[in-house]
Structure formats: C-alpha cells, structure tokens
C-alpha cells in the first residue's frame, strides 16, 4: 500500500494551464480506471473534482480534466483562477478492496 | 443538502480508545458504501477503512487492521469508527466520506490527538 507519487508543488499564472501528475504502478493506477482527484482548501472538506479517470461531477467547472497513460494519471487545470489555489490529491483503487492516495500537490496561482 | 458531520475526536493517551461518529443527511445512507480517510499533521490523505451498504464487508489499511473497527447503523444514518490501542502516529484529522472507489461528499473532519 505505497502512496502514489505526486509533485509537492505546482504553479501557474491566472489564465494559464497546469498539469499535476500522479504516478503509481500496474497494481493501482495502471490496473484500474478508478482514479479520482480531490481539491482541498485547508480547514475545509476535500472536494471531488474528477472520478473514474476522466469523469467530472456536476458542478465542477470544465476547466478541470483528467487523463491517464500507463501507470500515471494527470489532472489538468485550464484557465487558472485564484480560487483554484489549493492542495490536490489523487487516489486510486489498488485491488483487494484497498485504496491509496497520493502525497498531495500544492497548487499556487501566481 | 447532502451532508456529513463527524464528531467524537479529542485528546487521548497512547493505548487509549475513541469512537468517532459520522451523521449523514440529505441522501439515502443505506444505499452507499462509506469510507474513513485521515490526514496526519503536515501529511497527505490516507485511506483508513470502508464498509459496504449492509455492513457485510469491511476493509482496512494494514496499519489499523485489528485495532480499528468500522461500523454503521442505517436506521440512524450513522457511520462509526471504533479506535482502540491508539498510537501517536494515529494523530490526524479523520474524515468520513461517501463512496467506495471515489468519495463525494466529505465531512469537515474531527481531530484525534494521541499523546505519549
């Protein structure tokens, strides 16, 4: 049950696009289409942004998109806005009814 | 409004016990898997446990297996986490969340601090 690997930080200017990676193994990210992404503003409840790799819950702006290639999933935020500044976590099903999260990426809007 | 509200956190000595509760409202609680996730200070999120709709399947991260017990009362729309033999490394904000493979929504969390 090793954590997924995310870059500790990412940044971009308003209006730009930024992509956050999430690297696992063939036993988790690469093996299942159950990758999800969460936005977490400190002190608030985490919020689901992407599920099943590419799906977006209702109410989440289409500026947020997900993808996967092999053992690496990615979250892309287009048209960056100030309110996008937060911590972002990926998660994957890891088989045997277990889940694993990434270490988190702090997104800064410059 | 779909809502989850955790309670029961607090300060406890190493080796002690706590029972966390999560009150659900705004949705058919009995129809959903439920999950506990924690975040230690300055660390990332960690999946702790989840439970099937009828309580018949329960799964845990290795580090809490045998010490923590997840349960639910569908009549009371409530989820629980009984935590025994607590360790300093169990110190974290504990969140309840709806769902098995992905989680939405989450509660605001309840803080558990284990002192040595």
PDB file of C-alpha atoms in Angstrom, chain B residues 24-110:
ATOM      1  CA  UNK B  24     -25.315  11.599   7.315  1.00  0.00           C
ATOM      2  CA  UNK B  25     -28.232  13.580   5.925  1.00  0.00           C
ATOM      3  CA  UNK B  26     -29.723  14.544   2.591  1.00  0.00           C
ATOM      4  CA  UNK B  27     -29.295  11.164   0.877  1.00  0.00           C
ATOM      5  CA  UNK B  28     -30.234   7.501   1.209  1.00  0.00           C
ATOM      6  CA  UNK B  29     -27.402   6.485   3.529  1.00  0.00           C
ATOM      7  CA  UNK B  30     -28.239   2.784   3.346  1.00  0.00           C
ATOM      8  CA  UNK B  31     -27.560   2.749  -0.404  1.00  0.00           C
ATOM      9  CA  UNK B  32     -23.914   3.762  -0.260  1.00  0.00           C
ATOM     10  CA  UNK B  33     -20.525   2.397   0.714  1.00  0.00           C
ATOM     11  CA  UNK B  34     -18.918   4.667   3.300  1.00  0.00           C
ATOM     12  CA  UNK B  35     -15.262   5.437   3.929  1.00  0.00           C
ATOM     13  CA  UNK B  36     -12.973   6.900   6.598  1.00  0.00           C
ATOM     14  CA  UNK B  37      -9.905   8.861   5.462  1.00  0.00           C
ATOM     15  CA  UNK B  38      -7.347  10.582   7.699  1.00  0.00           C
ATOM     16  CA  UNK B  39      -4.741  13.290   7.367  1.00  0.00           C
ATOM     17  CA  UNK B  40      -1.868  13.480   9.821  1.00  0.00           C
ATOM     18  CA  UNK B  41      -0.458  16.950  10.541  1.00  0.00           C
ATOM     19  CA  UNK B  42       1.530  18.185   7.557  1.00  0.00           C
ATOM     20  CA  UNK B  43       0.917  14.950   5.661  1.00  0.00           C
ATOM     21  CA  UNK B  44      -1.286  13.764   2.824  1.00  0.00           C
ATOM     22  CA  UNK B  45      -4.550  11.898   2.875  1.00  0.00           C
ATOM     23  CA  UNK B  46      -4.621   8.239   3.872  1.00  0.00           C
ATOM     24  CA  UNK B  47      -7.459   5.779   3.296  1.00  0.00           C
ATOM     25  CA  UNK B  48      -8.345   4.122   6.598  1.00  0.00           C
ATOM     26  CA  UNK B  49     -11.358   1.862   6.101  1.00  0.00           C
ATOM     27  CA  UNK B  50     -14.589   1.370   4.229  1.00  0.00           C
ATOM     28  CA  UNK B  51     -17.829  -0.536   4.705  1.00  0.00           C
ATOM     29  CA  UNK B  52     -20.471  -1.931   2.389  1.00  0.00           C
ATOM     30  CA  UNK B  53     -24.069  -0.764   2.409  1.00  0.00           C
ATOM     31  CA  UNK B  54     -25.286  -3.587   4.674  1.00  0.00           C
ATOM     32  CA  UNK B  55     -22.151  -3.701   6.796  1.00  0.00           C
ATOM     33  CA  UNK B  56     -21.342  -7.158   5.484  1.00  0.00           C
ATOM     34  CA  UNK B  57     -17.948  -6.196   4.043  1.00  0.00           C
ATOM     35  CA  UNK B  58     -15.336  -4.112   5.818  1.00  0.00           C
ATOM     36  CA  UNK B  59     -11.781  -3.317   4.719  1.00  0.00           C
ATOM     37  CA  UNK B  60      -8.873  -1.609   6.473  1.00  0.00           C
ATOM     38  CA  UNK B  61      -5.450  -0.206   5.765  1.00  0.00           C
ATOM     39  CA  UNK B  62      -2.814  -2.545   7.191  1.00  0.00           C
ATOM     40  CA  UNK B  63      -1.673  -0.088   9.868  1.00  0.00           C
ATOM     41  CA  UNK B  64      -5.061  -0.104  11.650  1.00  0.00           C
ATOM     42  CA  UNK B  65      -6.141  -3.708  10.999  1.00  0.00           C
ATOM     43  CA  UNK B  66      -7.045  -5.356  14.308  1.00  0.00           C
ATOM     44  CA  UNK B  67      -7.154  -2.046  16.206  1.00  0.00           C
ATOM     45  CA  UNK B  68      -9.901  -0.090  14.423  1.00  0.00           C
ATOM     46  CA  UNK B  69     -13.432  -1.247  13.639  1.00  0.00           C
ATOM     47  CA  UNK B  70     -15.712   0.440  11.128  1.00  0.00           C
ATOM     48  CA  UNK B  71     -19.455   0.020  11.555  1.00  0.00           C
ATOM     49  CA  UNK B  72     -22.718   1.654  10.583  1.00  0.00           C
ATOM     50  CA  UNK B  73     -26.314   1.985  11.733  1.00  0.00           C
ATOM     51  CA  UNK B  74     -28.503   2.534   8.700  1.00  0.00           C
ATOM     52  CA  UNK B  75     -31.552   3.215  10.876  1.00  0.00           C
ATOM     53  CA  UNK B  76     -29.679   6.144  12.412  1.00  0.00           C
ATOM     54  CA  UNK B  77     -27.935   7.241   9.186  1.00  0.00           C
ATOM     55  CA  UNK B  78     -24.652   6.975  11.036  1.00  0.00           C
ATOM     56  CA  UNK B  79     -21.148   5.701  10.427  1.00  0.00           C
ATOM     57  CA  UNK B  80     -18.688   4.864  13.200  1.00  0.00           C
ATOM     58  CA  UNK B  81     -15.008   4.189  13.725  1.00  0.00           C
ATOM     59  CA  UNK B  82     -14.020   2.478  16.966  1.00  0.00           C
ATOM     60  CA  UNK B  83     -10.328   3.104  17.546  1.00  0.00           C
ATOM     61  CA  UNK B  84      -8.510   1.005  20.147  1.00  0.00           C
ATOM     62  CA  UNK B  85      -4.853   0.710  21.141  1.00  0.00           C
ATOM     63  CA  UNK B  86      -4.241   4.161  19.760  1.00  0.00           C
ATOM     64  CA  UNK B  87      -0.720   5.123  18.772  1.00  0.00           C
ATOM     65  CA  UNK B  88       0.918   8.532  18.485  1.00  0.00           C
ATOM     66  CA  UNK B  89       1.016   8.011  14.719  1.00  0.00           C
ATOM     67  CA  UNK B  90      -2.784   7.801  14.652  1.00  0.00           C
ATOM     68  CA  UNK B  91      -2.890  11.535  15.375  1.00  0.00           C
ATOM     69  CA  UNK B  92      -4.798  13.044  12.452  1.00  0.00           C
ATOM     70  CA  UNK B  93      -7.906  14.734  11.190  1.00  0.00           C
ATOM     71  CA  UNK B  94     -10.401  11.972  10.432  1.00  0.00           C
ATOM     72  CA  UNK B  95     -12.896  12.470   7.608  1.00  0.00           C
ATOM     73  CA  UNK B  96     -15.906  10.388   6.691  1.00  0.00           C
ATOM     74  CA  UNK B  97     -16.884  10.304   3.044  1.00  0.00           C
ATOM     75  CA  UNK B  98     -19.498   8.675   0.853  1.00  0.00           C
ATOM     76  CA  UNK B  99     -18.457   6.085  -1.701  1.00  0.00           C
ATOM     77  CA  UNK B 100     -16.078   3.171  -2.261  1.00  0.00           C
ATOM     78  CA  UNK B 101     -13.874   3.910  -5.282  1.00  0.00           C
ATOM     79  CA  UNK B 102     -14.234   7.681  -5.075  1.00  0.00           C
ATOM     80  CA  UNK B 103     -15.635   9.887  -2.377  1.00  0.00           C
ATOM     81  CA  UNK B 104     -18.235  12.618  -2.533  1.00  0.00           C
ATOM     82  CA  UNK B 105     -19.069  14.404  -0.343  1.00  0.00           C
ATOM     83  CA  UNK B 106     -16.711  14.552   2.622  1.00  0.00           C
ATOM     84  CA  UNK B 107     -17.329  15.858   6.093  1.00  0.00           C
ATOM     85  CA  UNK B 108     -15.318  18.654   7.693  1.00  0.00           C
ATOM     86  CA  UNK B 109     -13.406  16.174   9.841  1.00  0.00           C
ATOM     87  CA  UNK B 110     -12.813  15.534  13.524  1.00  0.00           C
TER      88      UNK B 110
END
